[in-house]
Amino acid sequence: MTAEPRPWLAPSASGPVAATVRLPGSKSMTARALVISALAGGPSVIEAPLRARDTMLMAAGLRALGVDVDTGADDRWAVRPAAPRGPARVDVGLAGTIMRFLPPVAALADGTVEFDGDPHARNRPLRPVVEALRSLGVAIEASPAGGLPLTVHGTGLVEGGEAVIDASGSSQFVSGLLLSAPRFAKGLTLRHEGPPVPSAPHLRMTTHMLRAAGATVDESVPDVWTVEPGALRGSTWTIEPDLSGAAPFFAAAAVTGGAVTLAGWPADSWQPVDRMAELFTALGAEVTRSDAGLTVRGTGTLRGITADLSEVSELTPVFAALAALAEGPSELRGVAHIRGHETDRITALATELGKAGAGVTEFPDGLRIVPGALRGTTFETYADHRMAHAAAVVGLAVPGIHLADVGCTSKTLPEFPELWAGLVSRS
C-alpha cells in the first residue's frame, strides 16, 4: 500500500547556501550487494547501506525466498545466503531493481514465486527479462504486456547458456540477468541487440561488483557479456554515498551561488561522478574533490546546456529544473527510456515545468527548455522521488512551489524534506 500524500511547500533560498551534507548509501550499490550476497557461498556484511523503501523491499523479497537478511542496524546489514525457495510472494513496490533483479533469482528457487507491486509498477517495462529467462528454459507467467503481475515457476536450477535481449529500455534488464548468472549451470552469454543500452555506468557497477565477489565476467566485446558459472564469495561491501541523491543538493549550490560538499566521497567511485562533474561545470558551477568530499560551488552564472544524458539519466529531472532557471535555453537528450521509469519523466517534466512558466518542447528522447518568468504552482510528483527533487530545486528560486506529495522521496531518501529544509535554512 502506498502512503497518503504529504503536501509540502518547497522552501526558497534567501542567499547562497553553504553546507556539508552526509547522505545515505547508493541505492544501486545497496541493491546489487544484497542480491550478490544472497547468492554467495558464505555470509556477507553491507556497511553504510541505504535504508529506504526500495532497499527494504529488496531485503524483504530476498527474505521471502529464504535468505536471512538482517537489517536491524542502520549502518551494518548482515546477509546469510540460502538456496532460494518458494512458494513466495514478492512486493516490488515501484522499484525497477526489484522487478528486474529478483525474477532471475526466483528462477533458481525450488517452487513458485509471485511478483507484483504498486499500480504503476505494472506499466514499467519487464518483457525483455521475461523473454530472456524463457529462452533459458524458465517457466514464467506474465501479464499480456509481458510484465507484472508475474509468476516464476522455479525448479531449483537454471541451465543458462546463451540469450539475446533488447536492453535499450533499461540497463537493469542486463544487470538483473548478470547478477544471477554465476549460479546458472552453464553461466550466461548475453547479447544485446537494439538501440544503445542506456546508463552504461550502472552496467559497469554490476560487472565490477560481480568480479569483486569472485565472478569471471568478460565484457570485452561491445554489447556482449559472458559470465562463467562459479561460486560467489561472501564479502564486506562498503556502500558509497548516493550520487543521484546528491544531485539536488549540488544543484542548490549552483542555483544560489553557494557551496555544498558531499562528505564521505571515496577516492575511487563506481558511480558516474566524472560525467556529473562535466555537466555541472557546463552549467557554470565549479566541482572539486578533496579529503573533505565532493564539492559543487555556484559562480552566480547558470548557463543553458546541450547535453546527452544517456549515461546519467537519473539526473534528468534535476538538470531539467536547473535548465528552467538558467540564463538561456537547454536541450537534454538521449533519455527516451526514462518514459518507463517511475512515471513518464519526459512528459511529467514538460507538464510541471510548463505550469511553472518555462517554455518546454518534448522530444521522443528528451526536452528543450526555454527559461521564462517562473511562478508558483502545485507541482505534481507522480509518486516519483526524482520529480520531487526537481520541484524542490525550482522552489529555491521561485516562491510558492507546492509539492503535491513529498512523501514519495521515501523511495530512496526518507529524510529528504528535513535535509532540504536544513540546507536552505543555511542560505
XYZ file of C-alpha atoms in Angstrom:
427
model
C 0.000 0.000 0.000
C 1.205 3.481 -0.774
C 1.073 6.156 1.921
C -1.270 9.144 1.979
C 0.145 12.134 0.031
C 2.182 14.658 2.024
C 1.763 18.139 0.513
C 4.817 20.340 1.047
C 5.844 23.923 0.288
C 9.357 23.928 -1.153
C 11.462 26.433 0.824
C 13.027 29.321 -1.088
C 16.624 30.388 -0.505
C 17.326 33.893 0.760
C 21.001 33.764 -0.220
C 23.839 31.364 -1.099
C 23.645 28.001 0.632
C 26.769 26.760 2.395
C 26.687 23.269 3.819
C 28.342 19.895 4.149
C 25.833 17.098 3.789
C 26.079 13.435 4.662
C 23.788 11.263 2.600
C 22.830 7.590 2.850
C 24.351 4.972 0.610
C 23.774 4.399 -3.080
C 20.509 2.632 -3.911
C 22.129 0.964 -6.911
C 25.076 -0.389 -4.923
C 22.918 -1.495 -1.993
C 20.562 -3.415 -4.296
C 23.403 -5.184 -6.084
C 25.186 -6.005 -2.837
C 22.001 -7.572 -1.455
C 21.488 -9.809 -4.494
C 25.138 -10.884 -4.786
C 25.264 -11.571 -1.037
C 22.076 -13.649 -1.240
C 23.639 -15.856 -3.938
C 27.107 -16.126 -2.367
C 28.663 -19.182 -0.792
C 29.056 -17.604 2.626
C 27.838 -14.711 4.785
C 28.292 -11.056 3.818
C 28.148 -7.677 5.508
C 26.836 -4.492 3.891
C 28.244 -1.369 5.537
C 26.570 2.046 5.209
C 23.611 0.693 3.215
C 20.674 2.780 2.067
C 17.660 2.284 4.302
C 14.754 3.352 2.124
C 11.622 1.851 0.625
C 13.317 0.289 -2.423
C 16.107 -1.388 -0.487
C 13.897 -2.552 2.376
C 11.524 -4.136 -0.143
C 14.536 -5.790 -1.817
C 15.610 -7.216 1.545
C 12.042 -8.374 2.215
C 11.887 -10.028 -1.212
C 15.073 -11.969 -0.530
C 13.749 -12.996 2.895
C 10.604 -14.301 1.195
C 12.913 -16.510 -0.888
C 14.518 -17.933 2.257
C 17.607 -15.723 2.594
C 18.476 -14.400 6.075
C 18.798 -10.633 5.702
C 19.276 -8.764 8.985
C 18.545 -5.050 8.532
C 18.205 -4.326 12.230
C 21.203 -1.976 12.385
C 21.170 1.187 10.292
C 24.867 1.091 9.426
C 25.566 -2.622 9.024
C 23.386 -5.293 7.465
C 24.177 -9.000 7.589
C 23.223 -11.482 4.869
C 23.366 -15.248 5.314
C 22.642 -16.902 1.980
C 20.402 -19.890 1.459
C 19.147 -21.775 -1.569
C 16.192 -19.725 -2.872
C 12.853 -21.442 -2.368
C 9.155 -20.990 -2.925
C 6.301 -20.654 -2.578
C 6.866 -16.952 -2.085
C 5.338 -13.571 -2.852
C 7.499 -10.529 -3.600
C 6.243 -6.929 -3.383
C 8.364 -4.863 -5.786
C 6.789 -1.547 -4.777
C 7.715 0.752 -7.659
C 11.337 -0.400 -7.798
C 12.870 -1.316 -11.144
C 15.746 -3.007 -9.314
C 13.451 -5.497 -7.581
C 11.226 -6.318 -10.542
C 14.283 -6.873 -12.778
C 16.864 -8.329 -10.356
C 14.754 -10.826 -8.416
C 12.932 -12.836 -11.151
C 16.282 -14.407 -12.214
C 16.903 -15.266 -8.531
C 13.395 -16.703 -8.350
C 14.207 -18.845 -11.392
C 16.845 -20.527 -9.201
C 14.275 -21.187 -6.472
C 12.667 -24.526 -5.852
C 8.999 -23.517 -6.032
C 6.669 -20.834 -7.314
C 7.393 -17.140 -6.759
C 4.798 -14.427 -7.431
C 5.686 -10.774 -8.108
C 3.510 -7.660 -8.032
C 3.778 -4.087 -6.801
C 2.312 -0.588 -6.843
C -0.269 0.069 -9.573
C 2.180 1.942 -11.841
C 4.734 -0.859 -11.462
C 2.554 -2.877 -13.832
C 3.300 -0.271 -16.527
C 7.078 -0.467 -16.161
C 8.833 -2.486 -18.870
C 9.882 -6.010 -17.948
C 9.270 -8.117 -21.062
C 12.962 -8.383 -22.127
C 13.894 -10.064 -18.833
C 10.898 -12.385 -19.035
C 11.660 -13.401 -22.618
C 15.365 -13.926 -21.898
C 14.553 -16.202 -18.953
C 12.034 -18.124 -21.047
C 14.687 -18.621 -23.727
C 16.834 -20.193 -20.996
C 14.069 -22.657 -20.143
C 12.420 -20.877 -17.207
C 8.619 -21.198 -16.934
C 7.077 -17.755 -16.340
C 3.533 -16.400 -16.449
C 3.333 -12.662 -17.145
C 0.723 -10.042 -17.973
C -0.265 -9.550 -21.622
C 2.292 -6.714 -21.728
C 4.998 -9.089 -20.517
C 5.274 -7.547 -17.064
C 3.645 -7.619 -13.642
C 1.891 -9.473 -12.157
C 4.443 -12.189 -12.751
C 4.766 -15.799 -11.597
C 8.070 -17.667 -11.860
C 7.905 -21.453 -11.608
C 11.363 -22.282 -10.311
C 12.819 -25.763 -10.400
C 15.940 -25.042 -8.367
C 18.089 -24.948 -11.496
C 18.658 -22.665 -14.479
C 20.667 -24.307 -17.228
C 21.921 -20.997 -18.626
C 23.786 -20.707 -21.891
C 23.142 -18.014 -24.490
C 20.391 -15.405 -24.626
C 19.600 -12.337 -26.718
C 17.970 -9.238 -25.247
C 16.945 -5.733 -26.291
C 18.075 -3.696 -23.282
C 17.510 -0.263 -24.840
C 14.682 0.279 -22.332
C 16.846 -0.186 -19.244
C 20.341 -1.320 -18.318
C 18.647 -3.112 -15.406
C 17.491 -5.803 -17.849
C 21.138 -6.775 -18.355
C 22.193 -6.288 -14.729
C 19.360 -8.442 -13.425
C 20.396 -11.402 -15.563
C 24.129 -10.980 -14.943
C 23.758 -10.876 -11.154
C 22.284 -14.402 -11.053
C 24.305 -15.788 -13.964
C 27.189 -17.258 -11.883
C 24.618 -19.627 -10.359
C 23.346 -20.827 -13.765
C 24.699 -24.299 -14.589
C 26.344 -23.096 -17.800
C 26.725 -19.456 -16.812
C 25.423 -16.942 -19.340
C 26.430 -15.264 -22.571
C 24.043 -12.333 -23.009
C 23.924 -10.388 -26.267
C 22.154 -7.039 -26.638
C 20.518 -6.323 -29.982
C 18.800 -2.966 -30.470
C 19.386 0.745 -29.842
C 22.162 1.599 -27.357
C 21.831 0.429 -23.775
C 21.364 3.480 -21.509
C 23.055 4.120 -18.165
C 26.304 2.325 -19.026
C 27.890 3.272 -15.672
C 25.285 1.133 -13.901
C 26.301 -1.842 -16.035
C 29.938 -1.271 -15.126
C 28.919 -1.179 -11.458
C 27.277 -4.586 -11.894
C 30.295 -6.199 -13.543
C 32.762 -4.586 -11.083
C 30.776 -5.866 -8.098
C 30.436 -9.350 -9.573
C 34.200 -9.521 -10.106
C 34.794 -8.254 -6.569
C 32.772 -11.262 -5.358
C 34.847 -13.676 -7.421
C 32.836 -13.980 -10.636
C 34.516 -14.260 -14.030
C 32.946 -11.678 -16.335
C 34.013 -10.873 -19.901
C 32.630 -7.666 -21.438
C 35.419 -7.150 -23.978
C 33.020 -7.456 -26.927
C 30.621 -4.499 -27.177
C 27.048 -5.410 -26.207
C 28.043 -8.942 -25.159
C 28.510 -10.067 -21.565
C 29.764 -13.526 -20.608
C 29.586 -14.736 -17.009
C 31.197 -18.075 -16.178
C 29.460 -20.433 -13.762
C 31.030 -20.491 -10.330
C 30.753 -19.658 -6.660
C 30.448 -16.095 -5.369
C 32.359 -15.152 -2.224
C 30.768 -13.735 0.846
C 32.079 -10.172 1.087
C 32.091 -6.971 3.077
C 30.544 -4.257 0.944
C 31.074 -0.596 1.820
C 28.385 1.425 0.070
C 29.253 4.834 -1.388
C 27.013 7.867 -0.794
C 24.287 8.045 -3.441
C 25.365 10.310 -6.294
C 21.876 10.640 -7.797
C 20.515 11.524 -4.371
C 23.211 14.179 -4.016
C 22.299 15.899 -7.301
C 19.568 18.196 -5.914
C 21.861 19.302 -3.075
C 24.616 20.131 -5.561
C 22.001 21.923 -7.677
C 21.210 24.117 -4.676
C 24.810 25.369 -4.732
C 24.586 26.106 -8.456
C 21.229 27.920 -8.174
C 22.124 30.077 -5.161
C 25.798 30.729 -5.863
C 26.730 28.805 -2.736
C 28.803 25.708 -1.952
C 27.690 22.199 -0.984
C 30.092 19.396 -0.038
C 29.056 15.753 -0.023
C 31.075 14.240 2.806
C 32.464 10.723 2.698
C 33.030 10.588 -1.045
C 35.534 7.833 -1.929
C 38.707 8.499 -3.922
C 37.679 5.750 -6.354
C 33.989 5.549 -7.202
C 31.826 3.066 -9.127
C 29.320 5.854 -9.856
C 29.444 8.278 -12.849
C 30.919 11.185 -10.896
C 33.075 12.444 -13.775
C 30.089 12.805 -16.092
C 28.101 14.587 -13.407
C 31.033 16.958 -12.818
C 31.208 17.742 -16.544
C 27.525 18.668 -16.581
C 27.687 20.932 -13.539
C 30.780 22.600 -14.999
C 28.969 23.180 -18.293
C 26.150 24.843 -16.341
C 28.664 27.273 -14.849
C 29.432 25.660 -11.490
C 32.815 24.528 -10.149
C 33.353 20.938 -8.999
C 36.268 19.889 -6.809
C 37.295 16.782 -4.881
C 39.298 16.827 -1.658
C 39.687 14.960 1.600
C 36.553 16.778 2.778
C 34.481 15.224 -0.003
C 32.961 16.226 -3.325
C 32.100 19.944 -3.581
C 29.991 21.928 -6.041
C 30.245 25.733 -5.971
C 27.928 28.082 -7.764
C 29.529 31.018 -9.574
C 26.495 33.244 -9.912
C 26.060 32.069 -13.508
C 23.694 29.318 -14.579
C 24.083 28.641 -18.274
C 21.825 26.680 -20.564
C 23.383 23.463 -21.841
C 23.027 20.989 -24.681
C 23.739 17.554 -23.275
C 23.327 13.840 -23.868
C 22.232 12.438 -20.517
C 22.064 8.789 -21.584
C 24.766 7.730 -19.098
C 23.237 9.664 -16.186
C 19.529 9.593 -16.957
C 18.581 9.596 -13.251
C 19.849 13.181 -13.157
C 17.449 14.378 -15.872
C 14.767 15.824 -13.547
C 17.285 17.870 -11.546
C 19.052 19.123 -14.668
C 15.704 19.981 -16.249
C 14.928 22.096 -13.160
C 18.322 23.805 -13.471
C 17.652 24.419 -17.170
C 14.379 26.150 -16.295
C 16.342 28.530 -14.023
C 19.264 29.121 -16.417
C 20.083 32.205 -18.470
C 19.446 30.560 -21.840
C 17.783 27.563 -23.456
C 18.854 23.964 -22.942
C 18.397 20.671 -24.729
C 18.589 17.455 -22.730
C 18.548 14.374 -24.972
C 19.336 10.665 -25.047
C 16.846 9.637 -22.354
C 13.902 8.080 -24.199
C 13.992 5.190 -21.715
C 13.022 7.397 -18.757
C 9.486 7.347 -20.107
C 9.411 3.888 -18.496
C 10.710 4.969 -15.091
C 8.544 5.581 -12.009
C 6.469 7.752 -14.341
C 6.942 9.014 -17.894
C 9.513 11.523 -16.702
C 9.782 13.384 -20.008
C 6.072 14.176 -20.198
C 5.851 14.813 -16.448
C 8.726 17.329 -16.560
C 7.273 19.057 -19.620
C 3.909 19.356 -17.888
C 5.108 20.581 -14.499
C 7.864 22.950 -15.693
C 5.396 24.325 -18.235
C 2.890 25.029 -15.442
C 5.624 26.980 -13.646
C 6.176 29.186 -16.735
C 9.064 27.568 -18.630
C 8.801 27.010 -22.373
C 9.178 23.273 -22.844
C 9.277 21.241 -26.045
C 9.023 17.493 -25.685
C 11.077 15.175 -27.915
C 10.843 11.379 -28.018
C 14.186 11.241 -26.190
C 14.261 14.437 -24.148
C 13.354 18.081 -23.727
C 14.130 21.579 -24.938
C 13.668 24.045 -22.101
C 13.494 27.819 -22.563
C 13.539 29.743 -19.272
C 10.672 32.128 -18.650
C 9.242 34.226 -15.843
C 8.613 31.366 -13.440
C 5.745 31.420 -10.969
C 4.472 29.397 -8.061
C 2.359 26.351 -8.819
C 1.425 22.965 -7.441
C 3.986 20.540 -8.786
C 2.601 17.030 -9.209
C 5.163 14.398 -8.208
C 3.626 11.266 -9.805
C 4.843 9.019 -6.944
C 8.342 9.750 -8.323
C 11.122 10.814 -5.973
C 13.113 12.488 -8.767
C 10.158 14.685 -9.703
C 10.025 15.849 -6.095
C 13.743 16.688 -6.257
C 13.164 18.755 -9.411
C 10.343 20.693 -7.759
C 12.490 21.421 -4.706
C 15.266 22.826 -6.920
C 12.843 25.139 -8.738
C 11.433 26.207 -5.376
C 14.827 27.540 -4.290
C 14.409 30.470 -6.678
C 10.640 30.558 -7.176
C 8.406 31.176 -4.144
C 5.162 29.236 -3.989
C 6.234 25.874 -5.426
C 3.950 23.389 -3.674
C 4.707 19.673 -3.998
C 1.576 17.537 -4.206
C 3.426 14.791 -2.309
C 6.915 14.975 -0.822
C 6.356 11.554 0.746
C 7.437 9.865 -2.497
C 11.044 10.760 -1.597
C 10.931 7.876 0.912
C 11.634 5.611 -2.072
C 15.351 6.422 -1.829
C 15.840 9.176 0.784
C 13.165 9.286 3.502
C 14.853 12.189 5.276
C 14.886 14.398 2.152
C 12.368 17.046 3.385
C 14.284 17.582 6.627
C 17.720 17.583 4.955
C 16.486 20.014 2.304
C 14.911 22.390 4.798
C 18.104 22.326 6.853
C 20.173 23.090 3.761
C 18.019 26.028 2.674
C 17.969 27.437 6.214
C 21.728 27.902 5.840
C 21.265 30.346 2.964
